[in-house]
Each structure stands twice: as C-alpha cells, then as structure tokens.
Amino acid sequence: MRSLALAFLSSLMLAPALFASPPTPDPAKTALAAEVQALRQNLATLAAEVAALKAAATPGLEARVAATEAELAKFGAALAGVETRLAELSESQAMTAETLGSIESAETRAIHLTTYGTFAVEDTSRSNSTFDAESLELVLSAQPHPRLGLFAELEFERAAAVGGERGGEVLLEQAWASFRLTDWMSLRAGALLVPFGNVNVDHYAPNRDVISKPLVSYVVAPSDWTDNGLGLSGTVLLGGEWVLRYDTAVVAGLDEDVTALGTRAARQPFGADNNNNKALVGRLGWKYGGAFELGMSGYDGAYDDDGQLPLSGWAVDALAVVGPLRLTGEFDHFAAGQAVGPDARLEGWYVRAALDLFTRLLRSGRHGELFPEARVSLVGQVERVDLAGPLEGTWEENSEERLTLGLNYRPASSWVLKLDREWRRAPDRALVFGDEEAWLGSIGFVF
C-alpha cells in the first residue's frame, strides 16, 4: 500500500512536466544563439590555421601568423559581444516572465465590482407624489483559485446622511464563500439568499418587467430573504439544452413572528436563532436554454421558541418565452402549526406577461445603429395573496390583490425605463399598500 501511495504521489509530481506544453522559442534569442555558434566555428577554423602556419617553415611566416592572430582576436571580441547580448536577453526575458507572473497572480486575486440600482417616481391616490432613489447595490465577486470563490452584495436602500434623518439603511444582502467540490456541486457558507421561489433566484429589480416587487414575495416568502447557513448548489447537464439547477441550504429559519400579516417580521438577524431547530430549504429548476424554466421549492423547520411547532412551505414557479412573448408565474404556500387550533395559512400567486413591440423598427436606422438590442415591452400582471393566522391574540383573515399594466423601454440589456399603472385592492387590513391606485416610473441599470 505504501509503495502504491508513493507511486501515486510521484505521478502527481511528474504530471505537470509530462503534460506541460513545450516553451515557445523566442526568435531574437534563437538568432543570437545561431550567431554565437557560427562565430565559435570561425574561431576554431582560425585557430587551426594559426597552428598550421606555426608548424610550417615558409617565407613570410611571421607576417601571415600575425595577420591571422589579428583576425582571431577580432572574432573573439565579436563572440564576446554576442554572448553578452545573449546573456542580457536571457535576463530580460526572465524579468519579463516574473513581471507577467506577478500581473497574472494579481489579476487572479482581484475583486470584481458590479453595481445595479433603481430610481423611482410614484404618485398614488392617497398620498403626494414622491421621488425615490430606491436602492444602489454593490456586488463584489472574486475567484482566487479555480475551485474557490466569494460573492457579496451590499445594498444602500434609501440611505443618506445629508440633510438630517432620512430613514434609509445599509445592509448586507448576501455574502458567502464557495468551494467547488465537483463540476456539478459547490459548497457555500455565509449569509445566503434563501433559495425559495422565483424572485429570490432572479431578484435584481432592473431585470424585472414590472417596477413593484410581487405581493407574494413580500408577505409570503419575505424577500429579499437572507439567512446564515451552509448550502450545496450546482448545475447538471441533462443533454441537449436541458440543464438541472439545484440550490439547497441549512439555515436558522424564520422565527415565531408568523402572523396574519405574513412572514416578513419573522426573518431573524444574523448570528441569531430562536430555537435549536435548523430549517432545510431548497429549489430545483429544470431549464431549457433561455426559452423555458420550471422551478419547485420546499421549506421545512420549527419556528416557535421551543422548537416544537412546524413551519412548512412549497412553491412552484415557471418561465416560458414564445417568440416576442414572455410568461412568468409563481405560487407560494406556507402552513404554520399552532399550539391550539388550525394551522396558519399563507399563500399567494402572480402571473405576468410581457410582449415585445416594434422590435424591427427599433433596431433599424440611426436608433438601431446606436442600440442594436433595443426593445419595447407591453407588460401586464395580476396577483393576489391570502393570509389566515393569529394576530394580537385574535384570528384574522386578510387578502390583497393588484393589477398592473406597464410599458418598458430597454435600449440595452443593462438599462431600462419603466412606466406602470397599478390598481391595488385590500378589502380587510392592508398587507402592503391597501386600497389605492398609483402611477409609477423608474430607471434601472446593471453595470
């Protein structure tokens, strides 16, 4: 066994040399080496001629020997010069290789920065119109090793210190380190974006076809939903354009503040856990190129302080692209066990359609030259949430629904101008907005 281990280690040590590509010859260095070889041959010929002249006793021998020795000295000086140039070139190449190695090492360790944000305007039937620099997010990523990586997202949400209190916040939306175990599995650890539902998978607001976050991802699955934990994720090729994407995690989970108002208040701070029962959450997504995706999510854990009452949830989401038409939808359901009485029930859904218009016109002429990927989309979305559960010692049933019609203009995939009209209805207690109508506009970017 020991011999086998030594042989295996030896093969690992020899592998880089066996499989390394041969160095590419440098033309200048090759030419100088050839010149040195030629000079050395000439010197050898002259030296042989001097020896032959000295051995022969012929008239004028001394003059001929002196001339040959002078020629020999000239070739010797030339050879020394060429050898000096060759040494300088080798030293220069070594320094250049060292510099390039340092640059490549620094580039490997470099942290890459991406940013995205949204500026919005809102005018509702119950309040004054407002300008809202809603958010600016900094996304940091790095891969110091082919199998090691890190990712972090820092959000500045309505945050400013100029002009008194502004009511904003700066928060860490996600930050994790990863270790790629195989081509289809990576370990993640840190502050994870909980893999439940469609919005948490693609939660970047500028990429969404409507301005407002769906109601279901606000009160049922409380995005942006971040929790400390460990997770496994990866992508499996299924053949053709079909792939399977999976994300699973063990997290602290939601606490006992699950009520008839939803789960948003049940998100726990980093480094806290109200019980000794961890939650298991995950999502499986089947995807066919960029034309179709079907996702299924699950959640299971105890949520009360004693760790006895179960909280379970599931979700289904889908995306389909048919020519200029994009269809997106999601349904989420949670059930929270109660010490007495029926389980609390929280569920909601949305369906969204976006139709690209005037694509050929937008991508022709001067506008097409400037923005070859431009598109205008007509958007419609209908959604509803229904909640039943405890609240302040009583049992309540609340619901809210919304209809959205909008228009998007995207001159490029990284920039969007949106205009939406919303009709909001809440027959009971307001869960997000209540009864009102609103006009919204926004500019979003991802760079």
Short mmCIF file of C-alpha atoms in Angstrom, two decimals:
data_model
loop_
_atom_site.label_atom_id
_atom_site.label_comp_id
_atom_site.label_asym_id
_atom_site.label_seq_id
_atom_site.Cartn_x
_atom_site.Cartn_y
_atom_site.Cartn_z
CA MET A 1 0.00 0.00 0.00
CA ARG A 2 2.86 2.37 0.87
CA SER A 3 4.58 1.68 -2.48
CA LEU A 4 1.32 2.33 -4.29
CA ALA A 5 0.90 5.63 -2.44
CA LEU A 6 4.48 6.67 -3.27
CA ALA A 7 3.91 5.80 -6.93
CA PHE A 8 0.69 7.82 -6.94
CA LEU A 9 2.41 10.83 -5.35
CA SER A 10 5.29 10.56 -7.80
CA SER A 11 2.89 10.54 -10.73
CA LEU A 12 1.23 13.66 -9.34
CA MET A 13 4.61 15.39 -9.08
CA LEU A 14 5.56 14.39 -12.62
CA ALA A 15 2.20 15.22 -14.18
CA PRO A 16 2.88 18.95 -14.67
CA ALA A 17 6.10 18.18 -16.50
CA LEU A 18 4.57 15.44 -18.61
CA PHE A 19 1.54 17.43 -19.70
CA ALA A 20 3.08 20.88 -19.87
CA SER A 21 3.28 22.45 -23.31
CA PRO A 22 6.84 22.97 -24.63
CA PRO A 23 8.03 26.60 -24.30
CA THR A 24 7.63 28.74 -27.38
CA PRO A 25 11.09 29.64 -28.81
CA ASP A 26 11.96 33.35 -28.85
CA PRO A 27 13.08 34.47 -32.39
CA ALA A 28 15.63 37.04 -31.14
CA LYS A 29 17.22 34.62 -28.72
CA THR A 30 17.35 31.88 -31.38
CA ALA A 31 19.06 34.21 -33.86
CA LEU A 32 21.70 35.25 -31.31
CA ALA A 33 22.38 31.64 -30.39
CA ALA A 34 22.90 30.78 -34.08
CA GLU A 35 25.29 33.74 -34.44
CA VAL A 36 27.29 32.57 -31.42
CA GLN A 37 27.55 29.07 -32.90
CA ALA A 38 28.80 30.45 -36.24
CA LEU A 39 31.43 32.64 -34.55
CA ARG A 40 32.65 29.71 -32.50
CA GLN A 41 33.11 27.65 -35.70
CA ASN A 42 35.06 30.52 -37.34
CA LEU A 43 37.29 30.80 -34.26
CA ALA A 44 38.00 27.09 -34.37
CA THR A 45 38.94 27.35 -38.09
CA LEU A 46 41.28 30.33 -37.47
CA ALA A 47 42.90 28.63 -34.51
CA ALA A 48 43.62 25.56 -36.65
CA GLU A 49 45.08 27.79 -39.40
CA VAL A 50 47.42 29.56 -36.92
CA ALA A 51 48.64 26.23 -35.63
CA ALA A 52 49.35 25.01 -39.19
CA LEU A 53 51.29 28.21 -40.08
CA LYS A 54 53.44 27.97 -37.00
CA ALA A 55 54.26 24.36 -37.81
CA ALA A 56 55.33 25.19 -41.40
CA ALA A 57 58.69 26.87 -42.11
CA THR A 58 57.82 29.01 -45.10
CA PRO A 59 58.99 32.51 -46.18
CA GLY A 60 56.84 35.35 -44.73
CA LEU A 61 55.55 33.09 -41.99
CA GLU A 62 55.71 35.69 -39.23
CA ALA A 63 53.59 38.24 -41.19
CA ARG A 64 50.94 35.66 -42.06
CA VAL A 65 50.77 34.42 -38.44
CA ALA A 66 50.41 37.99 -37.16
CA ALA A 67 47.58 38.71 -39.63
CA THR A 68 45.76 35.50 -38.71
CA GLU A 69 46.14 36.17 -34.98
CA ALA A 70 44.69 39.68 -35.52
CA GLU A 71 41.70 38.16 -37.32
CA LEU A 72 41.36 35.65 -34.48
CA ALA A 73 41.30 38.46 -31.89
CA LYS A 74 38.64 40.31 -33.90
CA PHE A 75 36.39 37.23 -33.99
CA GLY A 76 36.98 36.67 -30.26
CA ALA A 77 35.83 40.23 -29.49
CA ALA A 78 32.74 39.77 -31.68
CA LEU A 79 31.93 36.49 -29.93
CA ALA A 80 32.24 38.11 -26.50
CA GLY A 81 29.85 40.89 -27.58
CA VAL A 82 27.27 38.47 -28.90
CA GLU A 83 27.49 36.33 -25.76
CA THR A 84 26.96 39.47 -23.64
CA ARG A 85 23.87 40.40 -25.68
CA LEU A 86 22.58 36.83 -25.32
CA ALA A 87 23.03 36.95 -21.53
CA GLU A 88 21.25 40.33 -21.34
CA LEU A 89 18.37 38.99 -23.43
CA SER A 90 18.00 35.93 -21.18
CA GLU A 91 17.97 38.15 -18.08
CA SER A 92 15.40 40.47 -19.67
CA GLN A 93 13.19 37.52 -20.56
CA ALA A 94 13.41 36.20 -17.00
CA MET A 95 12.41 39.61 -15.60
CA THR A 96 9.54 39.87 -18.08
CA ALA A 97 8.28 36.40 -17.16
CA GLU A 98 8.45 37.30 -13.47
CA THR A 99 6.53 40.54 -14.10
CA LEU A 100 3.87 38.74 -16.13
CA GLY A 101 3.55 36.14 -13.41
CA SER A 102 3.01 38.87 -10.82
CA ILE A 103 0.38 40.54 -13.02
CA GLU A 104 -1.45 37.24 -13.58
CA SER A 105 -1.36 36.50 -9.86
CA ALA A 106 -2.74 39.95 -9.02
CA GLU A 107 -5.48 39.56 -11.65
CA THR A 108 -6.45 36.20 -10.16
CA ARG A 109 -6.74 37.75 -6.70
CA ALA A 110 -8.61 40.84 -7.96
CA ILE A 111 -12.12 41.55 -6.69
CA HIS A 112 -14.57 42.38 -9.48
CA LEU A 113 -17.25 45.02 -8.92
CA THR A 114 -20.74 45.16 -10.42
CA THR A 115 -23.43 47.66 -9.49
CA TYR A 116 -27.15 47.95 -10.08
CA GLY A 117 -29.81 50.33 -8.86
CA THR A 118 -33.24 51.86 -9.27
CA PHE A 119 -34.60 55.41 -9.20
CA ALA A 120 -38.40 55.60 -8.97
CA VAL A 121 -41.22 58.13 -9.12
CA GLU A 122 -44.60 57.33 -7.51
CA ASP A 123 -47.92 59.16 -7.44
CA THR A 124 -50.77 57.44 -5.55
CA SER A 125 -54.40 58.35 -5.00
CA ARG A 126 -53.86 58.62 -1.22
CA SER A 127 -50.55 60.48 -0.96
CA ASN A 128 -48.30 63.07 -2.57
CA SER A 129 -46.05 62.19 -5.48
CA THR A 130 -42.51 61.25 -4.49
CA PHE A 131 -39.05 60.82 -5.97
CA ASP A 132 -37.28 57.79 -4.56
CA ALA A 133 -33.64 56.85 -5.04
CA GLU A 134 -34.77 53.42 -4.01
CA SER A 135 -31.57 51.44 -3.96
CA LEU A 136 -27.98 51.16 -5.10
CA GLU A 137 -26.33 47.78 -4.78
CA LEU A 138 -22.66 46.87 -4.97
CA VAL A 139 -21.86 43.30 -5.99
CA LEU A 140 -18.36 42.01 -5.25
CA SER A 141 -17.01 38.73 -6.59
CA ALA A 142 -13.63 37.04 -6.80
CA GLN A 143 -12.10 33.67 -7.68
CA PRO A 144 -8.60 33.41 -6.18
CA HIS A 145 -8.44 29.75 -7.22
CA PRO A 146 -10.29 27.71 -9.89
CA ARG A 147 -12.20 25.94 -7.11
CA LEU A 148 -12.53 28.80 -4.59
CA GLY A 149 -14.71 31.88 -4.81
CA LEU A 150 -16.57 34.55 -2.90
CA PHE A 151 -19.64 36.67 -3.58
CA ALA A 152 -21.09 39.62 -1.67
CA GLU A 153 -23.94 42.05 -2.25
CA LEU A 154 -24.16 45.30 -0.28
CA GLU A 155 -27.36 47.34 -0.53
CA PHE A 156 -27.77 51.07 0.05
CA GLU A 157 -31.55 51.39 0.39
CA ARG A 158 -32.76 55.00 0.52
CA ALA A 159 -29.65 55.58 2.61
CA ALA A 160 -28.20 59.06 3.03
CA ALA A 161 -26.78 61.13 5.88
CA VAL A 162 -27.10 64.59 4.32
CA GLY A 163 -30.00 66.79 5.47
CA GLY A 164 -30.95 65.05 8.71
CA GLU A 165 -32.53 61.66 9.26
CA ARG A 166 -33.55 60.03 6.00
CA GLY A 167 -34.91 56.68 7.08
CA GLY A 168 -32.62 54.62 4.86
CA GLU A 169 -30.41 51.67 5.61
CA VAL A 170 -27.24 49.95 4.52
CA LEU A 171 -27.44 46.19 4.70
CA LEU A 172 -25.61 43.07 3.65
CA GLU A 173 -27.96 41.26 1.30
CA GLN A 174 -25.73 38.22 0.83
CA ALA A 175 -22.10 37.26 1.36
CA TRP A 176 -20.72 33.76 1.01
CA ALA A 177 -17.59 31.80 0.23
CA SER A 178 -17.70 28.80 -2.09
CA PHE A 179 -15.68 25.63 -2.63
CA ARG A 180 -16.28 23.73 -5.89
CA LEU A 181 -16.25 20.07 -4.90
CA THR A 182 -17.01 18.70 -8.38
CA ASP A 183 -18.10 20.08 -11.74
CA TRP A 184 -21.72 19.79 -10.57
CA MET A 185 -21.52 20.60 -6.85
CA SER A 186 -20.24 23.55 -4.80
CA LEU A 187 -20.32 24.20 -1.07
CA ARG A 188 -21.42 27.66 0.06
CA ALA A 189 -21.18 29.15 3.55
CA GLY A 190 -22.17 32.56 4.87
CA ALA A 191 -25.14 34.88 4.52
CA LEU A 192 -27.16 33.11 1.83
CA LEU A 193 -30.06 34.34 -0.28
CA VAL A 194 -32.66 31.71 0.68
CA PRO A 195 -33.48 29.59 -2.42
CA PHE A 196 -37.28 29.71 -2.33
CA GLY A 197 -39.44 30.86 -5.23
CA ASN A 198 -38.65 32.71 -8.43
CA VAL A 199 -37.84 36.20 -7.20
CA ASN A 200 -35.03 35.09 -4.90
CA VAL A 201 -33.41 33.31 -7.84
CA ASP A 202 -33.56 36.39 -10.09
CA HIS A 203 -34.22 39.22 -7.63
CA TYR A 204 -32.40 42.05 -9.45
CA ALA A 205 -35.06 44.77 -9.77
CA PRO A 206 -33.85 46.20 -13.14
CA ASN A 207 -34.35 42.76 -14.73
CA ARG A 208 -37.96 42.53 -13.55
CA ASP A 209 -40.57 43.61 -16.12
CA VAL A 210 -42.66 45.45 -13.50
CA ILE A 211 -41.49 48.07 -11.02
CA SER A 212 -43.01 46.79 -7.76
CA LYS A 213 -41.97 43.53 -6.14
CA PRO A 214 -44.77 40.91 -6.30
CA LEU A 215 -47.02 40.79 -3.22
CA VAL A 216 -46.32 37.08 -2.72
CA SER A 217 -42.59 37.69 -2.44
CA TYR A 218 -43.19 40.42 0.12
CA VAL A 219 -45.57 38.86 2.68
CA VAL A 220 -45.45 35.08 1.98
CA ALA A 221 -41.80 34.47 1.01
CA PRO A 222 -40.22 37.54 2.64
CA SER A 223 -37.68 38.56 0.02
CA ASP A 224 -35.12 39.75 0.00
CA TRP A 225 -34.81 36.75 2.30
CA THR A 226 -31.28 36.28 3.64
CA ASP A 227 -30.20 33.82 6.34
CA ASN A 228 -26.96 32.43 7.75
CA GLY A 229 -26.19 28.86 6.82
CA LEU A 230 -24.48 26.22 4.71
CA GLY A 231 -25.60 25.16 1.27
CA LEU A 232 -24.90 22.96 -1.72
CA SER A 233 -25.58 24.16 -5.25
CA GLY A 234 -24.75 23.18 -8.78
CA THR A 235 -25.81 22.60 -12.36
CA VAL A 236 -26.22 19.19 -14.01
CA LEU A 237 -26.23 18.85 -17.82
CA LEU A 238 -29.13 16.65 -18.89
CA GLY A 239 -28.43 16.54 -22.62
CA GLY A 240 -29.09 18.99 -25.41
CA GLU A 241 -30.03 22.36 -23.96
CA TRP A 242 -31.65 20.85 -20.86
CA VAL A 243 -29.98 21.54 -17.52
CA LEU A 244 -30.93 20.95 -13.90
CA ARG A 245 -30.06 23.67 -11.40
CA TYR A 246 -30.30 22.93 -7.68
CA ASP A 247 -29.78 25.05 -4.56
CA THR A 248 -30.17 23.66 -1.04
CA ALA A 249 -29.31 25.15 2.34
CA VAL A 250 -29.48 24.54 6.08
CA VAL A 251 -30.33 27.88 7.73
CA ALA A 252 -31.50 29.30 11.06
CA GLY A 253 -35.00 29.73 9.61
CA LEU A 254 -37.93 32.00 10.39
CA ASP A 255 -38.93 32.71 13.99
CA GLU A 256 -42.36 32.63 15.65
CA ASP A 257 -43.48 36.03 14.34
CA VAL A 258 -45.53 34.36 11.58
CA THR A 259 -48.94 36.05 11.70
CA ALA A 260 -51.94 37.09 9.64
CA LEU A 261 -49.71 39.88 8.30
CA GLY A 262 -47.25 37.43 6.76
CA THR A 263 -43.71 36.21 7.39
CA ARG A 264 -41.72 39.38 6.81
CA ALA A 265 -41.27 40.14 10.52
CA ALA A 266 -40.11 36.55 11.15
CA ARG A 267 -36.73 37.00 9.46
CA GLN A 268 -34.01 36.66 12.09
CA PRO A 269 -30.90 38.81 12.49
CA PHE A 270 -27.51 37.42 11.51
CA GLY A 271 -25.97 35.29 14.24
CA ALA A 272 -29.33 34.63 15.96
CA ASP A 273 -31.61 31.60 16.23
CA ASN A 274 -34.70 31.48 18.42
CA ASN A 275 -34.54 27.69 18.79
CA ASN A 276 -32.20 24.76 18.30
CA ASN A 277 -34.03 23.51 15.20
CA LYS A 278 -32.48 24.40 11.85
CA ALA A 279 -34.56 24.74 8.70
CA LEU A 280 -33.94 22.94 5.41
CA VAL A 281 -34.78 24.85 2.23
CA GLY A 282 -34.09 24.26 -1.45
CA ARG A 283 -35.11 24.75 -5.05
CA LEU A 284 -34.85 22.55 -8.15
CA GLY A 285 -35.02 24.21 -11.54
CA TRP A 286 -35.35 22.46 -14.92
CA LYS A 287 -34.27 24.77 -17.72
CA TYR A 288 -34.26 24.53 -21.50
CA GLY A 289 -31.92 27.19 -22.89
CA GLY A 290 -33.47 30.60 -22.39
CA ALA A 291 -36.94 29.52 -23.53
CA PHE A 292 -38.32 27.57 -20.58
CA GLU A 293 -37.78 27.01 -16.85
CA LEU A 294 -39.80 25.19 -14.21
CA GLY A 295 -38.86 25.54 -10.54
CA MET A 296 -40.02 23.73 -7.41
CA SER A 297 -39.10 24.90 -3.89
CA GLY A 298 -39.54 23.47 -0.40
CA TYR A 299 -39.05 24.63 3.20
CA ASP A 300 -39.28 22.72 6.49
CA GLY A 301 -38.38 23.64 10.06
CA ALA A 302 -39.69 24.56 13.51
CA TYR A 303 -40.42 28.23 14.06
CA ASP A 304 -41.51 28.72 17.70
CA ASP A 305 -39.08 29.44 20.54
CA ASP A 306 -39.46 25.91 21.94
CA GLY A 307 -38.76 24.33 18.55
CA GLN A 308 -42.00 22.31 18.62
CA LEU A 309 -44.33 23.92 16.06
CA PRO A 310 -43.67 23.09 12.39
CA LEU A 311 -43.45 25.60 9.56
CA SER A 312 -43.54 24.06 6.09
CA GLY A 313 -43.82 25.60 2.66
CA TRP A 314 -43.64 24.86 -1.03
CA ALA A 315 -43.60 26.89 -4.22
CA VAL A 316 -43.85 26.41 -7.97
CA ASP A 317 -42.54 28.95 -10.48
CA ALA A 318 -42.29 28.94 -14.26
CA LEU A 319 -40.92 30.97 -17.14
CA ALA A 320 -41.72 30.50 -20.83
CA VAL A 321 -40.59 32.50 -23.86
CA VAL A 322 -42.55 32.12 -27.09
CA GLY A 323 -41.23 34.45 -29.76
CA PRO A 324 -41.80 38.03 -28.53
CA LEU A 325 -43.95 36.85 -25.58
CA ARG A 326 -42.55 36.16 -22.09
CA LEU A 327 -44.74 34.48 -19.46
CA THR A 328 -43.77 34.30 -15.78
CA GLY A 329 -45.69 32.97 -12.80
CA GLU A 330 -45.33 31.76 -9.22
CA PHE A 331 -47.43 30.18 -6.46
CA ASP A 332 -46.21 30.03 -2.82
CA HIS A 333 -47.80 28.29 0.16
CA PHE A 334 -46.81 28.15 3.86
CA ALA A 335 -48.51 26.38 6.78
CA ALA A 336 -47.55 27.27 10.37
CA GLY A 337 -48.61 24.87 13.12
CA GLN A 338 -50.37 26.33 16.17
CA ALA A 339 -50.41 25.12 19.78
CA VAL A 340 -54.22 25.34 19.69
CA GLY A 341 -56.48 25.47 16.67
CA PRO A 342 -55.88 25.14 12.93
CA ASP A 343 -52.62 25.90 11.16
CA ALA A 344 -51.96 29.42 9.98
CA ARG A 345 -52.16 29.53 6.18
CA LEU A 346 -50.26 31.91 3.94
CA GLU A 347 -50.37 31.69 0.17
CA GLY A 348 -50.16 33.87 -2.88
CA TRP A 349 -49.52 33.94 -6.61
CA TYR A 350 -48.85 36.14 -9.60
CA VAL A 351 -48.97 35.76 -13.39
CA ARG A 352 -47.09 38.17 -15.65
CA ALA A 353 -46.98 38.58 -19.43
CA ALA A 354 -44.60 40.80 -21.41
CA LEU A 355 -44.91 41.30 -25.17
CA ASP A 356 -42.10 42.90 -27.20
CA LEU A 357 -43.33 45.51 -29.71
CA PHE A 358 -41.80 47.36 -32.67
CA THR A 359 -38.58 45.32 -32.48
CA ARG A 360 -37.73 45.63 -36.18
CA LEU A 361 -38.41 49.37 -36.17
CA LEU A 362 -36.33 49.99 -33.04
CA ARG A 363 -33.36 48.08 -34.43
CA SER A 364 -33.28 49.87 -37.79
CA GLY A 365 -31.96 53.26 -38.86
CA ARG A 366 -29.96 55.53 -36.61
CA HIS A 367 -31.60 54.18 -33.43
CA GLY A 368 -30.68 50.64 -34.43
CA GLU A 369 -27.06 51.65 -35.02
CA LEU A 370 -26.86 53.13 -31.52
CA PHE A 371 -28.90 50.44 -29.76
CA PRO A 372 -28.90 47.17 -31.77
CA GLU A 373 -30.55 45.21 -28.90
CA ALA A 374 -33.28 47.75 -28.05
CA ARG A 375 -36.80 46.62 -27.26
CA VAL A 376 -40.12 47.98 -26.01
CA SER A 377 -42.40 45.69 -23.99
CA LEU A 378 -46.05 45.90 -23.04
CA VAL A 379 -46.47 44.30 -19.59
CA GLY A 380 -49.47 43.02 -17.64
CA GLN A 381 -49.52 41.37 -14.21
CA VAL A 382 -52.28 40.10 -11.92
CA GLU A 383 -51.60 38.87 -8.38
CA ARG A 384 -53.17 38.04 -5.03
CA VAL A 385 -52.22 36.97 -1.50
CA ASP A 386 -54.46 35.34 1.14
CA LEU A 387 -53.37 35.05 4.77
CA ALA A 388 -55.12 33.47 7.76
CA GLY A 389 -53.47 33.31 11.17
CA PRO A 390 -53.06 34.75 14.66
CA LEU A 391 -52.60 38.47 15.27
CA GLU A 392 -52.53 40.18 18.66
CA GLY A 393 -54.47 37.43 20.41
CA THR A 394 -57.12 37.03 17.71
CA TRP A 395 -57.52 35.14 14.43
CA GLU A 396 -57.62 37.17 11.23
CA GLU A 397 -58.05 36.54 7.54
CA ASN A 398 -56.56 39.17 5.22
CA SER A 399 -56.07 39.44 1.49
CA GLU A 400 -54.73 41.89 -1.04
CA GLU A 401 -54.65 41.93 -4.82
CA ARG A 402 -53.19 44.10 -7.55
CA LEU A 403 -53.45 44.62 -11.29
CA THR A 404 -50.52 46.19 -13.14
CA LEU A 405 -50.24 47.43 -16.72
CA GLY A 406 -46.94 48.86 -17.91
CA LEU A 407 -44.57 49.76 -20.69
CA ASN A 408 -40.80 49.18 -20.70
CA TYR A 409 -38.10 50.65 -22.93
CA ARG A 410 -34.71 48.91 -22.89
CA PRO A 411 -32.12 50.48 -25.22
CA ALA A 412 -29.70 47.84 -23.93
CA SER A 413 -29.93 44.87 -21.62
CA SER A 414 -28.22 46.85 -18.84
CA TRP A 415 -30.61 49.83 -18.73
CA VAL A 416 -34.41 50.18 -18.55
CA LEU A 417 -37.08 52.87 -18.36
CA LYS A 418 -40.42 51.64 -16.95
CA LEU A 419 -43.88 53.20 -16.66
CA ASP A 420 -46.58 51.32 -14.70
CA ARG A 421 -50.18 51.85 -13.68
CA GLU A 422 -51.32 49.88 -10.60
CA TRP A 423 -54.78 49.17 -9.16
CA ARG A 424 -54.43 47.97 -5.55
CA ARG A 425 -57.24 46.40 -3.50
CA ALA A 426 -57.32 45.25 0.15
CA PRO A 427 -60.85 44.57 1.49
CA ASP A 428 -59.60 43.93 5.02
CA ARG A 429 -56.40 45.07 6.69
CA ALA A 430 -53.75 46.48 4.34
CA LEU A 431 -50.90 44.00 3.94
CA VAL A 432 -48.65 46.07 1.68
CA PHE A 433 -50.46 49.03 0.10
CA GLY A 434 -54.17 48.81 0.86
CA ASP A 435 -56.88 50.34 -1.36
CA GLU A 436 -55.39 52.84 -3.81
CA GLU A 437 -54.32 53.47 -7.37
CA ALA A 438 -50.86 54.56 -8.45
CA TRP A 439 -48.69 55.72 -11.32
CA LEU A 440 -45.07 54.63 -11.15
CA GLY A 441 -42.00 55.31 -13.24
CA SER A 442 -38.45 54.10 -12.79
CA ILE A 443 -34.99 53.95 -14.30
CA GLY A 444 -32.94 50.86 -13.58
CA PHE A 445 -29.40 49.85 -14.50
CA VAL A 446 -26.95 46.98 -14.14
CA PHE A 447 -23.27 47.66 -14.89
#
